[in-house]
mmCIF file of C-alpha atoms in Angstrom:
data_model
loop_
_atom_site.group_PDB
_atom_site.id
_atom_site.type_symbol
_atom_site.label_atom_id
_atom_site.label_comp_id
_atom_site.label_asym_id
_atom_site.label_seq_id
_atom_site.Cartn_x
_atom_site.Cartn_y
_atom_site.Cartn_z
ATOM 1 C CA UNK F 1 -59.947 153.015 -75.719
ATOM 2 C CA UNK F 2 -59.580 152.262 -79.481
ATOM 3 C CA UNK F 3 -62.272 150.662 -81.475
ATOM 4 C CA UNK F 4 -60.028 147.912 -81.965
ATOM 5 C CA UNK F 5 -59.302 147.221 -78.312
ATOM 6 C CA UNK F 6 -63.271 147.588 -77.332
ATOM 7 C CA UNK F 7 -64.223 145.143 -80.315
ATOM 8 C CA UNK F 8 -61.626 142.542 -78.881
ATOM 9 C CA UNK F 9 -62.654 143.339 -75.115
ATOM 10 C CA UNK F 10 -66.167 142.614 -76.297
ATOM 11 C CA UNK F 11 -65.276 139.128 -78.208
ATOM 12 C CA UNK F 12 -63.449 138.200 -74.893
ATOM 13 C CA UNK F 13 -66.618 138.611 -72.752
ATOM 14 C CA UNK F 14 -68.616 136.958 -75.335
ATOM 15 C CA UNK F 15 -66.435 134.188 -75.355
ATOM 16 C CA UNK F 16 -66.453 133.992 -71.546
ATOM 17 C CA UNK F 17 -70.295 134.212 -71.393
ATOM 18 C CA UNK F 18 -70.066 131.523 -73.833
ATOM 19 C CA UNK F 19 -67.748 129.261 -71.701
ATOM 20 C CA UNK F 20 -69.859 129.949 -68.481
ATOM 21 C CA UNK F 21 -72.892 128.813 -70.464
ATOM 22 C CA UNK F 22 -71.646 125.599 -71.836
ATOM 23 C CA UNK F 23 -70.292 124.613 -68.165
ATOM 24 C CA UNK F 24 -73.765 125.178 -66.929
ATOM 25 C CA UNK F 25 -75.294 123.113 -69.704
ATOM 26 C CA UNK F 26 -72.360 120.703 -68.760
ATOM 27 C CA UNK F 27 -73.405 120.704 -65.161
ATOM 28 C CA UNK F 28 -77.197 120.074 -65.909
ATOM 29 C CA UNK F 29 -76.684 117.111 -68.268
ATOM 30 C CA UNK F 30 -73.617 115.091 -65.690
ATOM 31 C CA UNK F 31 -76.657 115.491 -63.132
ATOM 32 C CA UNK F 32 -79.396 114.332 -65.405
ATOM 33 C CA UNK F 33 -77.096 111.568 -66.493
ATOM 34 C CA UNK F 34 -76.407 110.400 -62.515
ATOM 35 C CA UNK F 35 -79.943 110.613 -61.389
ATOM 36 C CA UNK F 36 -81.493 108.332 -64.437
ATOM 37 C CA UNK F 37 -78.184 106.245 -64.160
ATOM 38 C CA UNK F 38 -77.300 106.303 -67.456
ATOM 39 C CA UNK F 39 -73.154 106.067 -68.396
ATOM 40 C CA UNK F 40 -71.336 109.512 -67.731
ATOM 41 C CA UNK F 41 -69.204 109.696 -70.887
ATOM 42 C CA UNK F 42 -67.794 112.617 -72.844
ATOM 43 C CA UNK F 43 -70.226 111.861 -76.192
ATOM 44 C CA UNK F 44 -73.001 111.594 -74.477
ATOM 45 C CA UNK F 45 -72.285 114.690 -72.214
ATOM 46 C CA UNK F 46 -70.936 116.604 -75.538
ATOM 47 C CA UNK F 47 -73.987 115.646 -77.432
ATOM 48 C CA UNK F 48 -76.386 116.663 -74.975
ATOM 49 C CA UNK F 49 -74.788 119.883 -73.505
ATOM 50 C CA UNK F 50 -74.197 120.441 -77.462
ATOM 51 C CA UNK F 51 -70.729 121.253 -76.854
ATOM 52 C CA UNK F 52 -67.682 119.674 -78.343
ATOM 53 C CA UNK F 53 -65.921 117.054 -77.535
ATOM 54 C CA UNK F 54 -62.913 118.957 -77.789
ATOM 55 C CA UNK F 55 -64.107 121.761 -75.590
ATOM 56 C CA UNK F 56 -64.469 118.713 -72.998
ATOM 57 C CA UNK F 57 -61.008 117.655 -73.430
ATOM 58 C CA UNK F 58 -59.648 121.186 -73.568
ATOM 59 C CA UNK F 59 -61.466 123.035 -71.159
ATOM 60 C CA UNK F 60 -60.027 122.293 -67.862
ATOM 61 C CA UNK F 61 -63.268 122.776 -65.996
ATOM 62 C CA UNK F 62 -65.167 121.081 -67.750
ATOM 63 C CA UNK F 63 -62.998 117.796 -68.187
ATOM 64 C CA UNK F 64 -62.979 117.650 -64.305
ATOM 65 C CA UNK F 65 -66.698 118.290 -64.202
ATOM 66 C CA UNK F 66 -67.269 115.321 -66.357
ATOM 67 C CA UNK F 67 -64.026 113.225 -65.212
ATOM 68 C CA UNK F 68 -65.813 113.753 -61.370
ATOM 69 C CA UNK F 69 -69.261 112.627 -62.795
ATOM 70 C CA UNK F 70 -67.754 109.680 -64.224
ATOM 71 C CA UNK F 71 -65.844 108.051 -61.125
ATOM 72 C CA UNK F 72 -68.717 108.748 -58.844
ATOM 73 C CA UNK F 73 -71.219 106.735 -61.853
ATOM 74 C CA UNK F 74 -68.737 103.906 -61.593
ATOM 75 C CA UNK F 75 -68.315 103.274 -57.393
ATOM 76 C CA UNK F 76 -72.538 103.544 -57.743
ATOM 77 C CA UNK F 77 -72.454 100.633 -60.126
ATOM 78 C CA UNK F 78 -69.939 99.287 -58.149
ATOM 79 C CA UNK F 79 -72.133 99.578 -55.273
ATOM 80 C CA UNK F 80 -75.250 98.285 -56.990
ATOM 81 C CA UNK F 81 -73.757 94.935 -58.504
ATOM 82 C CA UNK F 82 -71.823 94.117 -54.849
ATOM 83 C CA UNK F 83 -75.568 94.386 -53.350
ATOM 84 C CA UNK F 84 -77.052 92.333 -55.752
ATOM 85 C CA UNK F 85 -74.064 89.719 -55.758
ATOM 86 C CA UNK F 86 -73.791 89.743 -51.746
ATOM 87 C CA UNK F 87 -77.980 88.715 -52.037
ATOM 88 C CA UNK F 88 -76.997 86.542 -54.490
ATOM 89 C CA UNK F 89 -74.134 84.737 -52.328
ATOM 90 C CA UNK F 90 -76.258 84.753 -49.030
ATOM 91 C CA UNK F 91 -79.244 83.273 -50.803
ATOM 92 C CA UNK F 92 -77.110 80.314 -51.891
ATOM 93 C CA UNK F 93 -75.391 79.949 -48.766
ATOM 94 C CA UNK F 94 -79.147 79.687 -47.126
ATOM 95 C CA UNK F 95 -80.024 76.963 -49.226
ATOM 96 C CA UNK F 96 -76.854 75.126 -49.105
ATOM 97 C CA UNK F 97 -77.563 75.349 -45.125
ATOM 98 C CA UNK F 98 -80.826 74.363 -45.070
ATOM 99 C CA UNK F 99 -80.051 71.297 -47.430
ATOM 100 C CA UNK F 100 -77.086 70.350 -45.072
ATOM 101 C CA UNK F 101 -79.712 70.603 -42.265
ATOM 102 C CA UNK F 102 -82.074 68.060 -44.129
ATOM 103 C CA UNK F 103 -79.195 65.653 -44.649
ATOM 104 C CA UNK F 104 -78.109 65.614 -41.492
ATOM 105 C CA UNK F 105 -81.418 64.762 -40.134
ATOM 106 C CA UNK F 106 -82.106 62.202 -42.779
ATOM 107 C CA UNK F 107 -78.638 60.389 -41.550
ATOM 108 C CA UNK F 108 -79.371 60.557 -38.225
ATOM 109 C CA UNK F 109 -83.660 58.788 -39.115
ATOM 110 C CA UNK F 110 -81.714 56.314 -41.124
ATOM 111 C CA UNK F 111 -79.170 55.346 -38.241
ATOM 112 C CA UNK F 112 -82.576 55.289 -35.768
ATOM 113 C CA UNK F 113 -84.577 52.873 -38.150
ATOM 114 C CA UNK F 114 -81.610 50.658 -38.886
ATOM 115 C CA UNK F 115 -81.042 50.041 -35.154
ATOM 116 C CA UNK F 116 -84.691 49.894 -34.275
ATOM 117 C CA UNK F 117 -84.579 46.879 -37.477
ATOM 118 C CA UNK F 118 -81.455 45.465 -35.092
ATOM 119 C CA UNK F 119 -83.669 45.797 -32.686
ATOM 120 C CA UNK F 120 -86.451 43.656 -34.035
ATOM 121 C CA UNK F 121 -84.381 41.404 -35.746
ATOM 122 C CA UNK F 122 -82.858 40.743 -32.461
ATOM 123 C CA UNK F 123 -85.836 40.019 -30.520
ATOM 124 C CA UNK F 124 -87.646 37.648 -33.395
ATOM 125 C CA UNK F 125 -84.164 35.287 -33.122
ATOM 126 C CA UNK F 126 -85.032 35.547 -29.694
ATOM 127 C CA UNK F 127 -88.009 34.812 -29.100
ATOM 128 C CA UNK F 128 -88.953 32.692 -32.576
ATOM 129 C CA UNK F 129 -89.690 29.862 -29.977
ATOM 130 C CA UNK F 130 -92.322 31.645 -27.563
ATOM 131 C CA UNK F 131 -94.266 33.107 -30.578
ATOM 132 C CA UNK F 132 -97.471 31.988 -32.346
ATOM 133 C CA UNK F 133 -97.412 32.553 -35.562
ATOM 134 C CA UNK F 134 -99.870 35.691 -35.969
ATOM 135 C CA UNK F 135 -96.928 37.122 -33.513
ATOM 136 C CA UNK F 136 -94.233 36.066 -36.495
ATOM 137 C CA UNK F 137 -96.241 37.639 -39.628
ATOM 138 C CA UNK F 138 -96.867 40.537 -37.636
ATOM 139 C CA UNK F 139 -93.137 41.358 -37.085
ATOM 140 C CA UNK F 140 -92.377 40.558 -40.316
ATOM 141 C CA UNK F 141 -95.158 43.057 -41.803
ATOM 142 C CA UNK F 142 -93.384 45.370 -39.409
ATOM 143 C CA UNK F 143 -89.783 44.695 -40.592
ATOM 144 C CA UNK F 144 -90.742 44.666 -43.821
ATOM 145 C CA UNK F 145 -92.098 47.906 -43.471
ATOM 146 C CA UNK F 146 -89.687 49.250 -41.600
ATOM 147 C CA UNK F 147 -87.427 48.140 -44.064
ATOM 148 C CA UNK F 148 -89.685 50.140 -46.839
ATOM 149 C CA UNK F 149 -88.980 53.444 -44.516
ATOM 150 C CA UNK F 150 -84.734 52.534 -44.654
ATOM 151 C CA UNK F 151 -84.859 52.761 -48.267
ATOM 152 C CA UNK F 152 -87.255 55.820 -48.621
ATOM 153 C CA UNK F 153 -85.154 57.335 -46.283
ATOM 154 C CA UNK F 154 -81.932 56.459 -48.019
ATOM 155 C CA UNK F 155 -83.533 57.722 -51.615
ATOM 156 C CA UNK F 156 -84.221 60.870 -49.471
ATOM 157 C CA UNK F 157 -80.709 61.084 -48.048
ATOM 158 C CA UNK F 158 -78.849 60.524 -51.381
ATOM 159 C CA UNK F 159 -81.088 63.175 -52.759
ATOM 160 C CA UNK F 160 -80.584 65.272 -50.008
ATOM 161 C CA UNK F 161 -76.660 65.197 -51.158
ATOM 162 C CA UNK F 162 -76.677 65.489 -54.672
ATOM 163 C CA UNK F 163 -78.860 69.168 -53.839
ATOM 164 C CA UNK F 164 -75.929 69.906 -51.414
ATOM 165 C CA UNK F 165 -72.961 69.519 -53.773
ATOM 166 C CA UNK F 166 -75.055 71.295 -56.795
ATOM 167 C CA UNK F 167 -75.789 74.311 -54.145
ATOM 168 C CA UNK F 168 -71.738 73.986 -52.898
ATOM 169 C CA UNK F 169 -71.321 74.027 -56.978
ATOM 170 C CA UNK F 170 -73.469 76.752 -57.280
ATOM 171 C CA UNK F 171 -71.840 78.705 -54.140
ATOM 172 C CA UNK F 172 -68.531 78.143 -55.629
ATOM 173 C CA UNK F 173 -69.503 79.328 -58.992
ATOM 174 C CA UNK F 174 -70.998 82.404 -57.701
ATOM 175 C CA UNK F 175 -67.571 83.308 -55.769
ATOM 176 C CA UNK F 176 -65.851 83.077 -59.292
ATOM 177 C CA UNK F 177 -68.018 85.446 -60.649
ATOM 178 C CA UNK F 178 -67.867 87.783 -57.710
ATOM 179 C CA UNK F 179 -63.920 87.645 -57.798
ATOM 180 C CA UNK F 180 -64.312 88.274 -62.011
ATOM 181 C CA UNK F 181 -66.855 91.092 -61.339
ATOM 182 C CA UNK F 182 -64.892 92.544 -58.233
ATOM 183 C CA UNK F 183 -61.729 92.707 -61.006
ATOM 184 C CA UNK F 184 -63.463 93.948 -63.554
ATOM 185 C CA UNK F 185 -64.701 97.154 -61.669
ATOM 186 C CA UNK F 186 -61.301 97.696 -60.030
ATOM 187 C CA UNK F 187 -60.060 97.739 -63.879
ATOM 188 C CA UNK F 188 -63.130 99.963 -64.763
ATOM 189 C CA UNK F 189 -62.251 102.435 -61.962
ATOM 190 C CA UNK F 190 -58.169 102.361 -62.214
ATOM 191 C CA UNK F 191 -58.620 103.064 -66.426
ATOM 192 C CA UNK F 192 -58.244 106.478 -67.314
ATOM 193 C CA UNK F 193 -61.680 107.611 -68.254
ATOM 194 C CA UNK F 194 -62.204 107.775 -71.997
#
């Protein structure tokens, strides 16, 4: 073997050792980047394996090793925000529940004191004749009352609605996001990493 050839033979193993140590560097920092879950991208892999960014792009093993790193980052994002928007969605469909729970029972109150005031209207035209007059103010105290409760209860009822169409608002506002969030990933993970 010539000096020449052994010199070159050398450089190549040098060059190799070199290689195998920058992929290992490579492979420590893509790991370090997923567990803190920091962005997988070539500069920040590059500067912190202190390779090149061209050796990235070149190096066929190592632009998979990152490429790899970078689609599994994305579907755990992906994963994360659908979590938190699905906790999101079901916490405003609970409220919007419970409010349309309130307003039904509100209706149905306001339906029970208006025909109880039927009721009692109904009975003083018929029977103004047979009662003394302690009898009449006492009924009227009562209607009047009850007819407090019918507008408490109708204050509570339109209430009741204007929560349930800013919770529907809310719930319909939150599905536009989710739909503009869902397409943004699906962009995110169809783009050709950069």
């Amino acid at each position: 073997m010539t000096a020449s050839s052994h010199r070159t033979a050398q450089a190549l193993r040098a060059r190799s050792q070199k290689t195998e140590a920058s992929l290992v560097r490579i492979k420590s920092v893509v790991d370090r980047l997923a567990k803190s879950g920091s962005p997988v991208t070539v500069a920040a892999v590059a500067r912190q394996a202190d390779v090149s960014r061209t050796f990235l792009y070149e190096h066929t093993e190592a632009r998979t090793i990152v490429a790899e790193a970078t689609v599994r980052a994305r579907g755990l994002r992906a994963q994360t925000d659908r979590a938190q928007r699905d906790a999101v969605e079901a916490s405003w469909r609970e409220r919007a529940l419970n409010t349309e729970e309130a307003l039904k029972n509100t209706n149905a109150e306001v339906i029970n004191q208006r025909e109880r005031i039927a009721e009692l209207l109904g009975q003083i035209a018929a029977l103004q004749g047979e009662w003394t007059d302690a009898d009449v103010v006492r009924l009227t105290t009562a209607n009047v009352a009850l007819q407090r409760e019918v507008r408490a209860l109708t204050a509570e009822r339109e209430r009741l609605t204007k929560r349930l169409a800013a919770a529907r608002d809310n719930a319909r506002f939150a599905d536009k996001r989710i739909a503009a969030l869902e397409a943004q990933i699906a962009e995110q993970l169809t783009a050709p990493p950069s």
